[in-house]
Short mmCIF file of C-alpha atoms in Angstrom, two decimals:
data_model
loop_
_atom_site.label_atom_id
_atom_site.label_comp_id
_atom_site.label_asym_id
_atom_site.label_seq_id
_atom_site.Cartn_x
_atom_site.Cartn_y
_atom_site.Cartn_z
CA UNK A 1 -54.55 83.89 93.10
CA UNK A 2 -53.37 85.92 89.96
CA UNK A 3 -53.03 89.09 91.59
CA UNK A 4 -51.49 88.02 94.72
CA UNK A 5 -48.75 86.15 93.34
CA UNK A 6 -48.02 88.81 90.99
CA UNK A 7 -48.16 90.71 93.96
CA UNK A 8 -45.57 88.94 95.80
CA UNK A 9 -43.39 87.45 92.82
CA UNK A 10 -43.00 90.17 90.16
CA UNK A 11 -41.45 93.15 92.31
CA UNK A 12 -38.60 90.56 93.63
CA UNK A 13 -38.37 89.06 90.36
CA UNK A 14 -38.32 93.03 88.96
CA UNK A 15 -36.10 93.64 92.03
CA UNK A 16 -33.81 90.85 91.12
CA UNK A 17 -33.42 92.23 87.14
CA UNK A 18 -32.88 95.77 88.15
CA UNK A 19 -29.55 94.77 89.74
CA UNK A 20 -28.29 92.57 86.62
CA UNK A 21 -29.47 95.07 84.27
CA UNK A 22 -27.30 98.25 86.53
CA UNK A 23 -24.44 95.95 86.64
CA UNK A 24 -24.42 95.06 82.95
CA UNK A 25 -25.00 98.69 82.38
CA UNK A 26 -21.69 100.02 84.86
CA UNK A 27 -19.85 96.65 83.24
CA UNK A 28 -20.36 96.63 80.01
CA UNK A 29 -20.97 99.94 78.48
CA UNK A 30 -23.81 99.61 76.79
CA UNK A 31 -24.78 102.74 75.18
CA UNK A 32 -28.96 102.46 76.09
CA UNK A 33 -29.77 104.23 79.04
CA UNK A 34 -29.81 102.88 82.12
CA UNK A 35 -34.12 104.06 81.93
CA UNK A 36 -34.41 102.07 78.94
CA UNK A 37 -32.12 98.73 79.69
CA UNK A 38 -34.29 98.96 83.06
CA UNK A 39 -37.84 99.29 81.48
CA UNK A 40 -37.10 96.52 79.13
CA UNK A 41 -35.67 94.02 81.56
CA UNK A 42 -39.05 94.52 83.93
CA UNK A 43 -41.36 94.45 80.66
CA UNK A 44 -39.13 90.72 80.05
CA UNK A 45 -40.11 89.56 83.25
CA UNK A 46 -43.05 90.48 83.57
CA UNK A 47 -43.70 88.83 80.85
CA UNK A 48 -41.92 85.30 81.23
CA UNK A 49 -43.47 86.03 84.90
CA UNK A 50 -47.58 85.66 83.29
CA UNK A 51 -46.20 83.09 80.74
CA UNK A 52 -45.38 81.01 83.94
CA UNK A 53 -48.49 81.69 85.40
CA UNK A 54 -50.39 80.35 82.05
CA UNK A 55 -48.34 76.85 81.97
CA UNK A 56 -49.22 77.21 86.04
CA UNK A 57 -53.03 77.90 85.56
CA UNK A 58 -53.32 75.24 82.62
CA UNK A 59 -51.20 72.38 83.99
CA UNK A 60 -52.66 69.82 86.88
CA UNK A 61 -49.87 69.58 89.49
CA UNK A 62 -46.26 71.17 90.25
CA UNK A 63 -45.06 67.79 87.74
CA UNK A 64 -46.43 68.50 84.94
CA UNK A 65 -46.10 72.29 84.96
CA UNK A 66 -42.28 71.75 85.26
CA UNK A 67 -41.69 69.17 82.69
CA UNK A 68 -43.94 71.44 80.59
CA UNK A 69 -42.86 74.39 81.37
CA UNK A 70 -38.91 73.80 81.13
CA UNK A 71 -38.93 73.12 77.49
CA UNK A 72 -41.06 75.90 76.22
CA UNK A 73 -38.87 77.86 77.81
CA UNK A 74 -35.83 76.28 76.27
CA UNK A 75 -37.63 76.81 72.98
CA UNK A 76 -38.78 80.56 73.18
CA UNK A 77 -34.92 80.69 73.96
CA UNK A 78 -33.29 79.19 71.21
CA UNK A 79 -35.59 80.93 69.03
CA UNK A 80 -35.80 84.32 70.26
CA UNK A 81 -31.96 85.08 69.93
CA UNK A 82 -31.00 87.44 66.76
CA UNK A 83 -28.70 85.27 64.51
CA UNK A 84 -25.52 87.33 64.53
CA UNK A 85 -24.54 85.92 60.65
CA UNK A 86 -27.39 88.16 59.85
CA UNK A 87 -30.98 87.84 57.97
CA UNK A 88 -32.15 86.49 54.69
CA UNK A 89 -34.99 88.60 54.10
CA UNK A 90 -35.58 86.10 50.74
CA UNK A 91 -35.81 83.39 53.10
CA UNK A 92 -38.84 83.12 55.65
CA UNK A 93 -38.75 81.21 58.18
CA UNK A 94 -41.50 78.04 58.31
CA UNK A 95 -45.10 79.84 59.41
CA UNK A 96 -44.78 77.53 62.65
CA UNK A 97 -41.62 79.23 63.78
CA UNK A 98 -42.38 82.50 63.02
CA UNK A 99 -45.74 81.89 65.60
CA UNK A 100 -43.00 80.48 68.20
CA UNK A 101 -41.25 83.53 67.86
CA UNK A 102 -43.69 85.75 67.81
CA UNK A 103 -44.96 84.24 71.40
CA UNK A 104 -41.56 84.28 72.71
CA UNK A 105 -40.71 86.68 75.31
CA UNK A 106 -37.43 86.56 74.99
CA UNK A 107 -37.42 87.46 71.11
CA UNK A 108 -38.84 90.93 71.64
CA UNK A 109 -37.34 91.58 74.84
CA UNK A 110 -33.15 91.25 72.46
CA UNK A 111 -35.13 92.93 69.58
CA UNK A 112 -36.03 95.83 71.30
CA UNK A 113 -32.30 96.15 73.12
CA UNK A 114 -31.13 95.65 70.04
CA UNK A 115 -32.45 98.49 68.63
CA UNK A 116 -31.85 101.07 71.48
CA UNK A 117 -28.39 100.30 71.44
CA UNK A 118 -27.65 100.23 67.62
CA UNK A 119 -30.19 102.72 66.18
CA UNK A 120 -28.06 106.09 64.52
CA UNK A 121 -24.92 104.79 66.53
CA UNK A 122 -21.88 106.09 64.62
CA UNK A 123 -18.89 103.74 64.48
CA UNK A 124 -16.19 106.61 64.65
CA UNK A 125 -15.46 108.59 61.76
CA UNK A 126 -11.44 109.43 61.19
CA UNK A 127 -9.55 110.09 58.57
CA UNK A 128 -7.20 106.57 58.16
CA UNK A 129 -7.67 106.52 54.89
CA UNK A 130 -8.97 103.71 52.66
CA UNK A 131 -6.90 100.80 54.25
CA UNK A 132 -7.30 102.07 57.63
CA UNK A 133 -11.38 101.77 57.36
CA UNK A 134 -11.68 99.04 56.11
CA UNK A 135 -9.00 97.16 58.24
CA UNK A 136 -11.09 98.63 61.62
CA UNK A 137 -14.79 97.84 59.87
CA UNK A 138 -16.12 94.65 62.04
CA UNK A 139 -16.01 92.08 59.51
CA UNK A 140 -18.66 88.66 60.66
CA UNK A 141 -21.76 88.15 60.59
CA UNK A 142 -24.57 91.10 59.82
CA UNK A 143 -21.29 93.27 61.45
CA UNK A 144 -19.72 92.60 58.21
CA UNK A 145 -18.06 96.08 56.24
CA UNK A 146 -20.77 98.04 58.21
CA UNK A 147 -20.54 101.33 59.10
CA UNK A 148 -23.16 102.46 61.14
CA UNK A 149 -25.64 100.81 63.82
CA UNK A 150 -28.88 101.26 61.05
CA UNK A 151 -26.79 99.11 58.58
CA UNK A 152 -25.79 96.71 61.60
CA UNK A 153 -29.86 96.19 62.04
CA UNK A 154 -30.96 95.90 57.79
CA UNK A 155 -28.63 93.23 58.37
CA UNK A 156 -30.01 92.30 61.56
CA UNK A 157 -33.99 92.43 59.31
CA UNK A 158 -34.49 95.31 61.61
CA UNK A 159 -33.98 98.25 60.19
CA UNK A 160 -37.54 98.61 60.51
CA UNK A 161 -38.04 98.08 63.71
CA UNK A 162 -39.25 101.12 66.52
CA UNK A 163 -38.54 99.80 69.86
CA UNK A 164 -41.60 101.37 71.12
CA UNK A 165 -43.45 99.56 68.97
CA UNK A 166 -41.29 96.45 70.38
CA UNK A 167 -42.12 97.22 73.37
CA UNK A 168 -45.22 97.80 73.48
CA UNK A 169 -45.54 93.82 71.47
CA UNK A 170 -43.91 92.75 75.05
CA UNK A 171 -46.62 93.97 76.21
CA UNK A 172 -49.07 92.66 74.16
CA UNK A 173 -47.59 89.85 75.01
CA UNK A 174 -47.77 90.35 78.79
CA UNK A 175 -51.50 90.95 78.89
CA UNK A 176 -52.45 87.18 76.84
CA UNK A 177 -50.20 85.15 78.78
CA UNK A 178 -52.41 86.72 82.14
CA UNK A 179 -55.94 86.25 80.46
CA UNK A 180 -54.37 82.79 79.74
CA UNK A 181 -53.79 81.81 83.72
CA UNK A 182 -57.68 84.11 84.16
CA UNK A 183 -58.86 81.47 81.78
CA UNK A 184 -57.00 78.40 83.21
CA UNK A 185 -57.76 78.78 87.17
CA UNK A 186 -61.45 79.66 86.05
CA UNK A 187 -62.03 76.38 83.99
CA UNK A 188 -59.11 74.23 84.72
CA UNK A 189 -55.73 73.97 86.81
CA UNK A 190 -54.72 72.68 89.07
CA UNK A 191 -55.99 70.60 91.61
CA UNK A 192 -56.64 70.51 95.59
CA UNK A 193 -57.47 68.76 98.23
CA UNK A 194 -60.03 70.01 100.39
CA UNK A 195 -59.05 69.64 103.96
CA UNK A 196 -62.86 71.01 105.73
CA UNK A 197 -64.80 68.60 103.53
CA UNK A 198 -62.38 65.93 104.83
CA UNK A 199 -62.85 66.42 108.30
#
């Protein structure tokens, strides 16, 4: 069941995401290459679908899966985003919040894209004088008074993050969710009526 579901659902979901990524790249002028954008969005889709499989296999009905899955995804979306005002490394979050963040596919995908976009980015070095340089620098949140993309990543708490490692973590998370779905189907999961036995 899991193999058939993966073969039918994941390509369709991934195709939609690839079209979305291509349009996003074209309209926003992201510095990240199209290949990197597509790779990240595709793996996030695989991880999210795997999470859906895991939830569905561990619940007893479609209604239970929906009522469980929606709140989980909302929590993962809230915890997965990066605080644009920056991160205070001296004030770490509570352990339970950190654990929920690690379980969020959205966290790994967003951090991967942010690192790919800002790593070694130059904001343009022109001779404009002190006032010109200060006037043109971003002034809000993690972007306040930064001069390059690496400084942005430092302010967001991603100074030492590497794109390859973040993507690896997202891949591992996908495998964990797939394993959970297989275990759920093997030892529990939805109950179906045996039509042959009843007739």
